[in-house]
Structure formats: C-alpha cells, structure tokens
C-alpha cells in the first residue's frame, strides 16, 4: 500500500493506538470498552495479540511461522518458529517510499555545529558497502562485530551492515574507559572492531587512538579494525592500530554488487546484538536479543505507546524523532529503531549541557526548533537539568512542531513534568509527556505512554500492551495501590535469548528468575501454573500500579529495588566500581549506594576504608574520582566520599549495599537488616547517623 501521498492539510496525528484499535474492530471483530480490557486481552490471549501485531505492521517473512508462542516458558519462550526476518530488511523496506515522499533518513548534529543529512538511498548504499566489506573480512552469521563509537550516523550504518549479514553487534560509548570496555568485549570475542579516532565532549577533543590500540592488543579475537575519522586528525599511514581501514573509504563504494545487495533472511530468533546490564556482582551481563523479537516489540512500543508514526504516512506526515542518548545506553538502540517505521531520526553527539565554562541547556531545544522535531526524548536527568537551569524554550526558536516529550532512565519528578507542561503552554502547545520505564534487559518498556489516557505529573500512564506487569508484595502477591516488586508474569518476544557464554543459563536465571518459585504467578490472567513454566521475571524496580486507592491505570516507578547503580539513566554494576577503587593501594574496602528515587536528584555516596595512617584528603578524593572516571565513565563519579571504619557485611562476607540504601531512603534500621546475619553489626550506628543527616537535607 502506497502511503506516501502528501496531505493537503497538516497531519491529523490521530493517536496510533486508536488506529490500531480501529483495525482490531474492523479486521478482528474485537472491541474493548476500556484500556484495561485491551491490556488484559493482550496479556492473556498472547497468541492472538502478537499475531495481531504481526499482521497490523505487515511483518514480512519468506516462510510462514508454525505457531506464535510455541512454548510458554521463562526463560526459553519460543516465538514465531519457522519465520525468517532481518532488522535491516525492515529498515530498508522504507527506502523508496520515504525518499519519493522527500524525507531524509538521518539528520545529525554535533557540538561543533556540524550538521549532516543522510538520504534513505544513501543509507542503503552505505549499509550495503559496509556489509560487503565485512563479508570480505570473513564475518559470518553469528560472528561478533564490536564498536567503540559515539552517536553519529556511521554507528548506525555499521550496525545495520552487521545486522544485514547476520553478524552480532555490540557497541560501547567512547566515554567509557579501557577496562570497562574490555570487561564487555572480552566476553564476546569480536572478530571485527569498528572505532573512532576520537570524540568531542563539553568543548574538548579527546583522542581515542591509544584506547583503540589497547583494545586491539587485549582482544586477540579481533582480526580486522575499521577506523572512522571523527576528529579529522587521523593519519592512517602512521596509525599504530595494525591493519586498520578507514570507514569512509569502505562506504564510498558504489558498484553493481552494492546496488544488488539484499539483507540475509535469518531465523526469527537469530542473535541481533549484545547489550550489557550490570548487576551487583561479577562482570557486566552480555545480553543477547534476537532480530524478530526486537523488531516486533519495537514497533508495538514505539508506534502504539510512544505514538511515533511513519514520516511519509498522511496521519503522521513529517514526523521527526529525536531521543538524546549516548551509545552506552539502550536508548541509542531505541533511537535507531525509528528507522524501522520509516521515521526521520534526528541525532546529537556531544554534551547537551554545553561546557563547564559555558553551560548551555538550550542546545538540544535549538536543534529541535531548527529541524522541526515532532517527538523530543531524553533522560529524566536532562529535563531536570533544564528545569534547574531555568531554560526558557520560547527563546530557543520555533518549537511549535514538538507535540510530545519522551523520558526514561530514572523517575521524572512531578515538578519537572509540570515545568515542561508550562513551558509549552506558554508557546501555545498542549504537550504530551510520554514517560516510559523498561530496560536494557529486554530492549523494551514495561510501562509507558498512551495518547488517550489522563496525564498526571510524575505518573506513567499505563502498563504496555503485551506486558503482563504486576507489583508484588513481600508475600509474592499482586497488589494495587501499594509499592511492590515489579514482575512480568508472561514472556515478551524481546526478552533475552540468552547471555553470551552463560553455561546452563546460570547468570540469566539468577538475574531475573530466582526470587520466586517456578510456576508461582505464571498462569495467564493470574494464579499459579506448573513449575515447568519457569518463574516470573523480577525486574529490580519498585512499582505502584494505580493511585493510593488502587484506582486507574497510572504507574509510578520508585527506583531500583536492588543495589545496581542507575546513574543518569545508565546502569553499572557496583562490582565494576569496586574494581576501580580498590585497585588503589590506599583503599582496603569500599561500598557505594545510589539513592536515585522517585524523581529526586540522584545522590551517590562512596564509602571507603583506608589503610592505617591514610587520610581522606582532597588529593586522595581526586585520585578516587579519577580512577572511577578512567575505568568506568565520568558519569559514575560519586557525589560524596566518606572515610569509614568498616563496610557492613553479612556473615558470608557480602557487602550490605541494599540495607544501607534503604536506610538512607528513610526506612527504619530494624526493617532493613538482620543484625544476627551480620559479621559486624556494630558499624551500623555510623550509617544510621549519616542517614539522619542526609534525610534532614532532602
């Protein structure tokens, strides 16, 4: 169906979820009186719902599937067996209609003021050229291609090229230190490394060739290196990184083979990418998602709930999608997913707040005005910073095309959301906030937006379709109107296929499925199922469904229920920070807690036990901060560092991060820790006093 017919009037932007419900009525004879009725159907009639998503979005496969959900077990659900797909195929199907309608694929900006455009045919040509190059280097389906790149079009091209030939993609942001990157890439043994010569951030250039050389030296599996000249200072003739090839030379190719290139058809569950989500112990978890599950969930999430339509469809004509992210966050993947539906993606590389010398939180707003962005997304911390900085969007250009603001990464405060509403009201726009919460873990959202439901500052509008999300109390019972553990009781197609090199799914099971007994809560619609169904997914967030009386569809995320650091929307395992800090000779022991909670400003204290005779002076604080900055990222530098006599530990030696976190969030000591299970309960008095001092200030 050709939808690229320019409308004579502005796009009506009927809610995408309304169009889907109209289709269900007309094509399936299904009508629902309330959203809750629709949601309950989607999480109990799993086969009917996901088949409807397949049909509604015209999911393509050269071979039919023999079932929708062949095996309802977690983990290990088998979706659409027999079907074939490819993420890149879904993107490239939009090349002709989007280009004929006059729309671009990608518009990119950076903090140096460089603006670039990429047409849909140019995207296809570069992807094909890069894919053929990777194949020539011996990349076969299942081989890993690792990238050390910022948020630039070349990263999107390299990713789509990798996906198109069945390679498995994995990317780390160039603000991550060598050790943090190697903790990830060593686990997956990439065959090819794609990297940049350097990056610009906060008004400064950072050469990364030394890091690239360290990566190659430490990754014996890498057989080929591709370098993109990002800073414009690369001298390949004198480059130390052996056998490297410049990406611009690769993507300049345009011959008959490039023109004839087509992405491979792959099994529905063929591995697509590896992303990383850190727990409190061990190395980062290398999470593998599949082509089919990622695509079908992205379409349902991005279109139905985020209300981002196709740029060349009359109902959403001219849609332009921006979500500020680094490549170290799964929202980079979500931004790229705009291409799946033929949407023009507007991306930015650099510091959205300017430099330390010249802070400027209007940068992205001015870009959005210049590019006529319609959907503007960013982490909750970004909007909070704009609020605190007193940004006046009326002075940032014509932002009248922006109809929706998206946010995730951490809970958005009601004050900041109200600020955004007032800012747009002042320019005559009734803005819609699309607040979502999900995760790297399953490349999707559990709770999110709905154009037709009421909005309340600080509250997400609903549980998303296909996501059987509940809040469970301490007895493992679903509750409404109370804060409980966020669980998902039924499988979703984008849940991980597996963790890379995870023997017998040990880490996968421990990460999400070990808290509750197998079968508990697994029956569709509620109740227990047989143990053979496996356990429910326990996500690690505090969730309340409904208001205090349990009424309504709204959801509130109250922060992490475990000890994982969620710093400005980026998750990091505490063990990674400890490795950096405790490598210093002055440090004997350490502990960190992240007090990100219900939209309050993130506060992360670091506690250190120092060697006798060592004092925590400014020089040592700087040394600690630098160790974290170099090994992990500047994002994980703590707000405060405290010298303590002891780190509280269990009898088995485990650091008690979560009890101290709960203590500092205001919970009484007797409810957060069992002193009889502690090796050193006497040290708690100091932490109790610190918690009192902290709570008196917030």
PDB file of N, CA, C and O in Angstrom, residues 30 80 159 198 232 310 384 444 667:
ATOM      1  N   UNK A  30     -12.924  -7.202  17.309  1.00  0.00           N
ATOM      2  CA  UNK A  30     -12.629  -7.051  18.737  1.00  0.00           C
ATOM      3  C   UNK A  30     -12.782  -5.590  19.149  1.00  0.00           C
ATOM      4  O   UNK A  30     -12.145  -4.701  18.573  1.00  0.00           O
ATOM      5  N   UNK A  80       7.289 -17.465  17.156  1.00  0.00           N
ATOM      6  CA  UNK A  80       7.196 -17.498  15.697  1.00  0.00           C
ATOM      7  C   UNK A  80       8.184 -18.473  15.045  1.00  0.00           C
ATOM      8  O   UNK A  80       8.930 -18.102  14.141  1.00  0.00           O
ATOM      9  N   UNK A 159      26.110  -0.654  12.327  1.00  0.00           N
ATOM     10  CA  UNK A 159      25.175  -1.570  12.988  1.00  0.00           C
ATOM     11  C   UNK A 159      24.270  -2.270  11.971  1.00  0.00           C
ATOM     12  O   UNK A 159      24.129  -3.503  11.979  1.00  0.00           O
ATOM     13  N   UNK A 198      38.632   9.653  17.771  1.00  0.00           N
ATOM     14  CA  UNK A 198      38.450  10.487  18.947  1.00  0.00           C
ATOM     15  C   UNK A 198      37.055  11.065  18.986  1.00  0.00           C
ATOM     16  O   UNK A 198      36.256  10.891  18.056  1.00  0.00           O
ATOM     17  N   UNK A 232      38.933  14.289  12.559  1.00  0.00           N
ATOM     18  CA  UNK A 232      39.577  14.876  11.386  1.00  0.00           C
ATOM     19  C   UNK A 232      41.078  14.994  11.507  1.00  0.00           C
ATOM     20  O   UNK A 232      41.711  15.742  10.767  1.00  0.00           O
ATOM     21  N   UNK A 310       4.961   6.871  11.041  1.00  0.00           N
ATOM     22  CA  UNK A 310       5.821   6.881   9.861  1.00  0.00           C
ATOM     23  C   UNK A 310       5.851   8.283   9.249  1.00  0.00           C
ATOM     24  O   UNK A 310       4.810   8.928   9.095  1.00  0.00           O
ATOM     25  N   UNK A 384      15.404  17.505  34.097  1.00  0.00           N
ATOM     26  CA  UNK A 384      15.593  18.089  35.427  1.00  0.00           C
ATOM     27  C   UNK A 384      16.654  19.188  35.382  1.00  0.00           C
ATOM     28  O   UNK A 384      16.511  20.237  36.026  1.00  0.00           O
ATOM     29  N   UNK A 444      12.966  -2.990  25.729  1.00  0.00           N
ATOM     30  CA  UNK A 444      11.591  -2.544  25.600  1.00  0.00           C
ATOM     31  C   UNK A 444      11.158  -1.762  26.820  1.00  0.00           C
ATOM     32  O   UNK A 444      11.984  -1.340  27.633  1.00  0.00           O
ATOM     33  N   UNK A 667      13.993   4.245  55.639  1.00  0.00           N
ATOM     34  CA  UNK A 667      13.383   3.086  56.281  1.00  0.00           C
ATOM     35  C   UNK A 667      14.083   2.795  57.611  1.00  0.00           C
ATOM     36  O   UNK A 667      15.291   2.983  57.738  1.00  0.00           O
TER      37      UNK A 667
END
